[in-house]
Tab-separated table of C-alpha atoms and ligand atoms in Angstrom:
chain	number	residue	atom	x	y	z
A	109	MET	CA	26.380	77.201	-122.712
A	110	ARG	CA	27.349	80.687	-123.299
A	111	VAL	CA	25.562	82.764	-121.094
A	112	ILE	CA	25.791	86.471	-119.352
A	113	ILE	CA	25.194	87.210	-115.867
A	114	VAL	CA	24.238	91.040	-115.193
A	115	GLY	CA	23.236	92.813	-112.644
A	116	ALA	CA	24.646	96.052	-110.544
A	117	PRO	CA	27.705	95.972	-108.217
A	118	GLY	CA	27.198	93.593	-105.005
A	119	SER	CA	24.579	91.642	-106.754
A	120	GLY	CA	25.735	88.539	-106.580
A	121	LYS	CA	27.034	87.777	-109.610
A	122	GLY	CA	30.621	86.778	-108.901
A	123	THR	CA	29.020	84.621	-105.621
A	124	HIS	CA	26.747	82.631	-108.066
A	125	CYS	CA	29.322	82.446	-110.958
A	126	LYS	CA	31.382	79.968	-108.575
A	127	ARG	CA	28.704	77.355	-108.586
A	128	ILE	CA	27.747	77.984	-112.170
A	129	VAL	CA	31.342	76.998	-112.883
A	130	GLU	CA	31.382	74.002	-110.470
A	131	LYS	CA	27.739	72.531	-111.834
A	132	TYR	CA	28.594	73.407	-115.647
A	133	ASN	CA	32.221	72.925	-115.717
A	134	VAL	CA	31.444	76.322	-117.850
A	135	ALA	CA	34.665	79.007	-117.756
A	136	HIS	CA	34.149	81.984	-115.865
A	137	LEU	CA	35.041	85.355	-117.558
A	138	SER	CA	35.307	87.727	-114.888
A	139	SER	CA	36.402	91.422	-116.751
A	140	GLY	CA	36.498	92.732	-112.903
A	141	ASP	CA	38.955	90.255	-111.824
A	142	ILE	CA	40.070	90.134	-115.501
A	143	LEU	CA	41.333	94.017	-114.924
A	144	ARG	CA	42.524	93.482	-111.276
A	145	HIS	CA	44.712	90.876	-112.321
A	146	GLU	CA	46.433	92.851	-114.933
A	147	ARG	CA	46.724	95.489	-112.040
A	148	ALA	CA	48.403	93.568	-109.829
A	149	ASN	CA	51.034	92.710	-112.606
A	150	ASN	CA	51.424	96.265	-113.605
A	151	THR	CA	50.586	95.658	-116.921
A	152	ASP	CA	49.934	98.290	-119.434
A	153	LEU	CA	46.539	97.742	-119.492
A	154	GLY	CA	46.320	97.412	-115.508
A	155	LEU	CA	47.864	100.873	-115.923
A	156	LYS	CA	45.279	102.441	-117.836
A	157	ALA	CA	42.369	100.575	-116.131
A	158	GLN	CA	43.290	101.589	-112.817
A	159	SER	CA	41.878	105.410	-112.427
A	160	TYR	CA	38.580	104.487	-113.487
A	161	MET	CA	37.902	101.524	-111.756
A	162	ASP	CA	39.257	103.359	-108.341
A	163	SER	CA	36.457	105.794	-109.053
A	164	GLY	CA	33.691	103.675	-109.885
A	165	GLY	CA	33.671	104.579	-113.768
A	166	LEU	CA	33.971	102.443	-116.845
A	167	VAL	CA	37.255	101.628	-118.532
A	168	PRO	CA	37.048	102.423	-121.754
A	169	ASP	CA	35.032	100.048	-124.763
A	170	ASP	CA	37.937	99.344	-126.832
A	171	LEU	CA	40.417	98.233	-123.781
A	172	ILE	CA	37.682	96.011	-122.167
A	173	VAL	CA	36.479	94.642	-125.485
A	174	ALA	CA	39.524	93.597	-126.892
A	175	MET	CA	40.543	92.289	-123.610
A	176	MET	CA	37.505	90.228	-123.457
A	177	ALA	CA	37.233	88.687	-127.057
A	178	LYS	CA	41.097	86.825	-126.099
A	179	ALA	CA	38.803	85.450	-123.036
A	180	VAL	CA	36.241	84.302	-125.099
A	181	LYS	CA	38.660	83.119	-127.791
A	182	ALA	CA	39.889	81.020	-125.437
A	183	ALA	CA	37.232	79.284	-122.894
A	184	PRO	CA	36.577	75.659	-123.345
A	185	LYS	CA	33.946	73.624	-125.671
A	186	ALA	CA	32.164	73.541	-122.755
A	187	GLY	CA	31.176	77.214	-122.873
A	188	PHE	CA	31.529	80.052	-120.362
A	189	VAL	CA	29.479	82.571	-117.955
A	190	LEU	CA	30.488	86.316	-118.718
A	191	ASP	CA	30.423	88.486	-115.052
A	192	GLY	CA	30.910	92.045	-115.328
A	193	PHE	CA	30.622	91.736	-119.439
A	194	PRO	CA	29.000	93.742	-121.669
A	195	ARG	CA	28.537	96.268	-119.689
A	196	THR	CA	27.524	99.264	-122.305
A	197	VAL	CA	25.628	98.661	-125.441
A	198	THR	CA	28.493	99.281	-127.708
A	199	GLN	CA	30.350	96.182	-125.831
A	200	ALA	CA	27.332	94.326	-125.959
A	201	GLN	CA	27.122	94.694	-129.621
A	202	GLN	CA	30.830	94.416	-129.995
A	203	LEU	CA	30.385	90.408	-128.823
A	204	ASP	CA	27.423	89.745	-130.525
A	205	ALA	CA	29.175	90.671	-133.717
A	206	SER	CA	32.457	88.271	-132.603
A	207	LEU	CA	30.427	85.898	-131.606
A	208	GLU	CA	28.102	85.894	-134.995
A	209	LYS	CA	31.513	85.554	-137.070
A	210	ALA	CA	32.176	81.985	-135.027
A	211	ASP	CA	28.237	80.804	-135.540
A	212	ARG	CA	27.596	80.888	-132.339
A	213	LYS	CA	25.684	83.639	-129.748
A	214	ILE	CA	24.428	84.077	-126.178
A	215	ASP	CA	22.183	81.501	-124.593
A	216	ALA	CA	20.678	83.559	-122.084
A	217	VAL	CA	21.156	86.417	-120.212
A	218	ILE	CA	20.612	86.271	-116.306
A	219	SER	CA	19.303	89.369	-114.545
A	220	LEU	CA	20.057	89.950	-110.963
A	221	THR	CA	17.686	92.551	-109.145
A	222	CYS	CA	18.903	93.715	-106.012
A	223	THR	CA	18.360	96.834	-103.660
A	224	ASP	CA	20.852	99.839	-102.910
A	225	ASP	CA	20.234	98.783	-99.305
A	226	VAL	CA	21.282	95.153	-99.479
A	227	ILE	CA	24.354	96.142	-101.861
A	228	MET	CA	25.762	98.885	-99.500
A	229	LYS	CA	25.433	96.322	-96.876
A	230	ARG	CA	27.355	93.756	-98.914
A	231	LEU	CA	29.658	95.474	-100.692
A	232	THR	CA	31.435	97.461	-97.645
A	233	GLY	CA	31.160	93.839	-95.810
A	234	ARG	CA	33.150	92.276	-98.545
A	235	ARG	CA	36.190	90.855	-98.288
A	236	SER	CA	38.254	89.734	-100.988
A	237	CYS	CA	41.278	87.103	-101.460
A	238	PRO	CA	43.798	88.704	-103.894
A	239	GLU	CA	45.711	85.877	-104.755
A	240	CYS	CA	42.690	82.964	-105.681
A	241	GLY	CA	39.846	85.408	-106.123
A	242	ALA	CA	37.042	83.967	-103.441
A	243	VAL	CA	34.765	86.193	-102.032
A	244	TYR	CA	33.534	86.467	-98.370
A	245	HIS	CA	31.384	88.597	-96.085
A	246	VAL	CA	32.418	89.748	-92.510
A	247	THR	CA	29.086	88.631	-91.463
A	248	ASN	CA	27.505	87.113	-94.254
A	249	VAL	CA	29.977	84.501	-95.320
A	250	PRO	CA	32.967	85.000	-92.853
A	251	PRO	CA	36.222	82.942	-93.387
A	252	LYS	CA	36.995	80.061	-91.365
A	253	LYS	CA	40.025	82.501	-89.834
A	254	GLU	CA	39.198	86.301	-89.625
A	255	GLY	CA	40.975	87.947	-92.143
A	256	ILE	CA	42.304	84.737	-94.358
A	257	CYS	CA	41.379	83.165	-97.429
A	258	ASP	CA	39.774	79.374	-96.489
A	259	GLU	CA	41.053	78.611	-99.954
A	260	CYS	CA	44.967	79.306	-99.763
A	261	GLY	CA	45.687	81.152	-97.023
A	262	ALA	CA	46.325	84.096	-98.455
A	263	GLU	CA	45.317	87.615	-96.530
A	264	LEU	CA	42.098	89.070	-97.145
A	265	VAL	CA	41.703	92.490	-98.762
A	266	HIS	CA	38.746	95.327	-98.270
A	267	ARG	CA	38.844	96.319	-102.525
A	268	PRO	CA	39.820	99.792	-102.912
A	269	ASP	CA	36.312	100.458	-104.753
A	270	ASP	CA	34.332	99.229	-102.007
A	271	THR	CA	33.666	101.850	-99.509
A	272	VAL	CA	30.195	103.967	-99.563
A	273	ASP	CA	31.284	106.674	-102.345
A	274	VAL	CA	32.743	104.625	-104.445
A	275	VAL	CA	29.753	101.908	-104.294
A	276	LYS	CA	27.391	105.274	-105.045
A	277	ASN	CA	29.263	105.867	-107.949
A	278	ARG	CA	29.196	102.622	-109.400
A	279	LEU	CA	25.629	102.110	-108.795
A	280	ASP	CA	25.190	105.388	-111.023
A	281	THR	CA	27.283	104.422	-113.499
A	282	TYR	CA	25.514	100.972	-113.209
A	283	ARG	CA	21.941	102.425	-113.980
A	284	GLN	CA	23.529	105.241	-116.702
A	285	GLN	CA	25.627	102.766	-118.801
A	286	THR	CA	24.733	99.198	-118.137
A	287	ALA	CA	20.847	98.669	-117.093
A	288	PRO	CA	20.545	99.564	-121.181
A	289	VAL	CA	22.478	96.480	-121.885
A	290	ILE	CA	19.443	94.691	-119.918
A	291	ASP	CA	16.820	96.100	-122.687
A	292	TYR	CA	19.499	95.302	-125.784
A	293	TYR	CA	19.323	91.745	-124.862
A	294	LYS	CA	15.753	91.586	-124.345
A	295	SER	CA	15.475	92.689	-127.560
A	296	ASN	CA	17.876	90.016	-128.927
A	297	GLY	CA	17.353	87.310	-127.059
A	298	GLU	CA	16.153	85.864	-123.811
A	299	VAL	CA	16.461	87.496	-120.473
A	300	PHE	CA	15.653	85.927	-117.045
A	301	GLU	CA	15.226	88.584	-114.264
A	302	ILE	CA	15.841	86.443	-111.073
A	303	ASP	CA	15.904	88.356	-107.555
A	304	GLY	CA	19.372	88.613	-105.901
A	305	SER	CA	18.519	89.761	-102.548
A	306	CYS	CA	17.597	86.993	-100.650
A	307	GLU	CA	19.462	83.983	-99.418
A	308	ALA	CA	22.581	82.855	-102.288
A	309	GLU	CA	20.885	79.310	-101.938
A	310	GLU	CA	17.547	80.662	-102.967
A	311	THR	CA	19.023	82.647	-105.657
A	312	ILE	CA	21.160	79.635	-107.141
A	313	ILE	CA	18.429	77.502	-107.283
A	314	GLU	CA	16.571	79.931	-109.691
A	315	ILE	CA	19.485	80.019	-111.856
A	316	PHE	CA	20.079	76.481	-111.914
A	317	LYS	CA	16.280	75.732	-113.542
A	318	VAL	CA	17.056	78.278	-116.191
A	319	LEU	CA	20.493	77.057	-117.037
A	320	ASP	CA	19.352	73.390	-116.560
A	321	LYS	CA	17.331	73.930	-119.663
A	322	PHE	CA	20.056	75.222	-121.979
A	323	ALA	CA	22.672	72.662	-120.364
A	324	ALA	CA	20.616	69.827	-121.897
A	325	GLN	CA	20.401	71.920	-125.403
A	326	ALA	CA	24.377	71.919	-125.521
A	327	GLU	CA	24.617	68.043	-124.908
B	683	LIG	P1	33.655	94.203	-111.394
B	683	LIG	O1	34.881	93.622	-110.452
B	683	LIG	O2	33.171	93.307	-112.576
B	683	LIG	O3	32.367	95.288	-110.283
B	683	LIG	P2	30.895	94.541	-110.272
B	683	LIG	O4	30.400	94.437	-111.487
B	683	LIG	O5	31.039	96.510	-109.538
B	683	LIG	O6	30.480	93.539	-109.297
B	683	LIG	P3	31.169	93.128	-107.506
B	683	LIG	O7	32.346	92.063	-108.074
B	683	LIG	O8	31.262	94.464	-106.751
B	683	LIG	O9	29.820	92.568	-107.438
B	683	LIG	P4	29.216	90.909	-107.556
B	683	LIG	O10	27.960	91.226	-108.141
B	683	LIG	O11	30.133	90.355	-108.045
B	683	LIG	O12	29.044	90.156	-105.597
B	683	LIG	P5	29.397	89.878	-105.096
B	683	LIG	O13	29.151	88.062	-105.123
B	683	LIG	O14	31.048	89.377	-105.090
B	683	LIG	O15	34.289	95.691	-111.914
B	683	LIG	C1	35.111	96.145	-111.283
B	683	LIG	C2	35.352	97.566	-111.631
B	683	LIG	O16	36.197	97.174	-112.942
B	683	LIG	C3	34.477	98.424	-112.654
B	683	LIG	O17	33.396	99.272	-111.467
B	683	LIG	C4	34.784	98.924	-113.738
B	683	LIG	O18	35.841	100.367	-113.025
B	683	LIG	C5	35.781	98.359	-114.022
B	683	LIG	N1	35.138	96.882	-115.181
B	683	LIG	C6	34.656	95.493	-114.902
B	683	LIG	N2	33.961	94.937	-115.723
B	683	LIG	C7	34.362	96.543	-117.210
B	683	LIG	C8	33.551	96.901	-118.404
B	683	LIG	N3	33.027	95.457	-119.375
B	683	LIG	N4	33.788	97.694	-119.055
B	683	LIG	C9	34.048	99.346	-117.978
B	683	LIG	N5	34.631	98.648	-117.282
B	683	LIG	C10	35.177	97.591	-116.339
B	683	LIG	O19	28.850	89.516	-103.622
B	683	LIG	C11	29.296	91.321	-103.272
B	683	LIG	C12	29.204	90.542	-101.514
B	683	LIG	O20	28.051	90.257	-100.825
B	683	LIG	C13	30.317	89.608	-101.476
B	683	LIG	O21	30.522	89.956	-99.736
B	683	LIG	C14	29.122	88.626	-100.811
B	683	LIG	O22	29.710	87.240	-100.119
B	683	LIG	C15	28.155	88.990	-100.232
B	683	LIG	N6	26.631	88.228	-101.228
B	683	LIG	C16	26.451	88.266	-102.657
B	683	LIG	N7	25.199	87.543	-102.587
B	683	LIG	C17	24.854	86.985	-101.187
B	683	LIG	C18	23.381	86.783	-100.817
B	683	LIG	N8	22.696	86.200	-101.447
B	683	LIG	N9	22.870	87.091	-99.736
B	683	LIG	C19	24.257	87.468	-99.063
B	683	LIG	N10	24.999	88.056	-99.173
B	683	LIG	C20	25.601	87.701	-100.356
């Protein structure tokens, strides 16, 4: 099963991907997580990506496409869920072209909707684990011990791009450059719009209803 989850920053992509991976055994390919890993390791790519990420802009397409092509190629037979990629129409076209060469295609695109108010509250309250990538929220999804990751015991961080001003820029970037990706897939495949602003449990039930169909086809 090959799935894309698209939505504004804070719409819940990472949160729901965790459940999708648990249920369908697919790989979670998050461009944001891969970039943060590159940054933490001070790689050439990580250093090049730094200023774009910190300002809420997008890392150039050529860097991202090469990085994600590698991740897609290494994904298991069960498939993958792409989170944060493709984020421009150029990225989507290049992803489709490379899948086509391998006689493959994206099965479904899940588009999560969410209001700006909800997004701002979620992102300014989000706490992330720099070690294992687990995600919390100070009030919605608090860790058992304040500031400490339940999964691996590392100290949680407030992402530098989760401040009010940078979130505003990320929302503008999303509207200008990523929203057109949804239209691109509407004319090229199946897009399922799901309300991402309600309780996480309600949203994941709707996502599972869509994906169960594709998982059954893949068997
Ligand atoms: P990236 O890491 O992909 O950030 P993003 O898309 O902005 O998404 P987020 O991770 O912020 O949000 P999310 O939707 O996953 O929400 P989450 O589930 O954590 O990208 C970062 C940067 O990298 C970009 O700005 C760009 O510079 C660069 N980049 C990445 N990919 C790129 C690409 N393809 N091209 C170019 N540049 C790229 O939830 C948020 C919070 O809300 C959490 O605290 C969570 O606990 C809480 N929450 C979630 N759902 C619910 C719910 N239903 N109810 C209550 N609380 C909830």
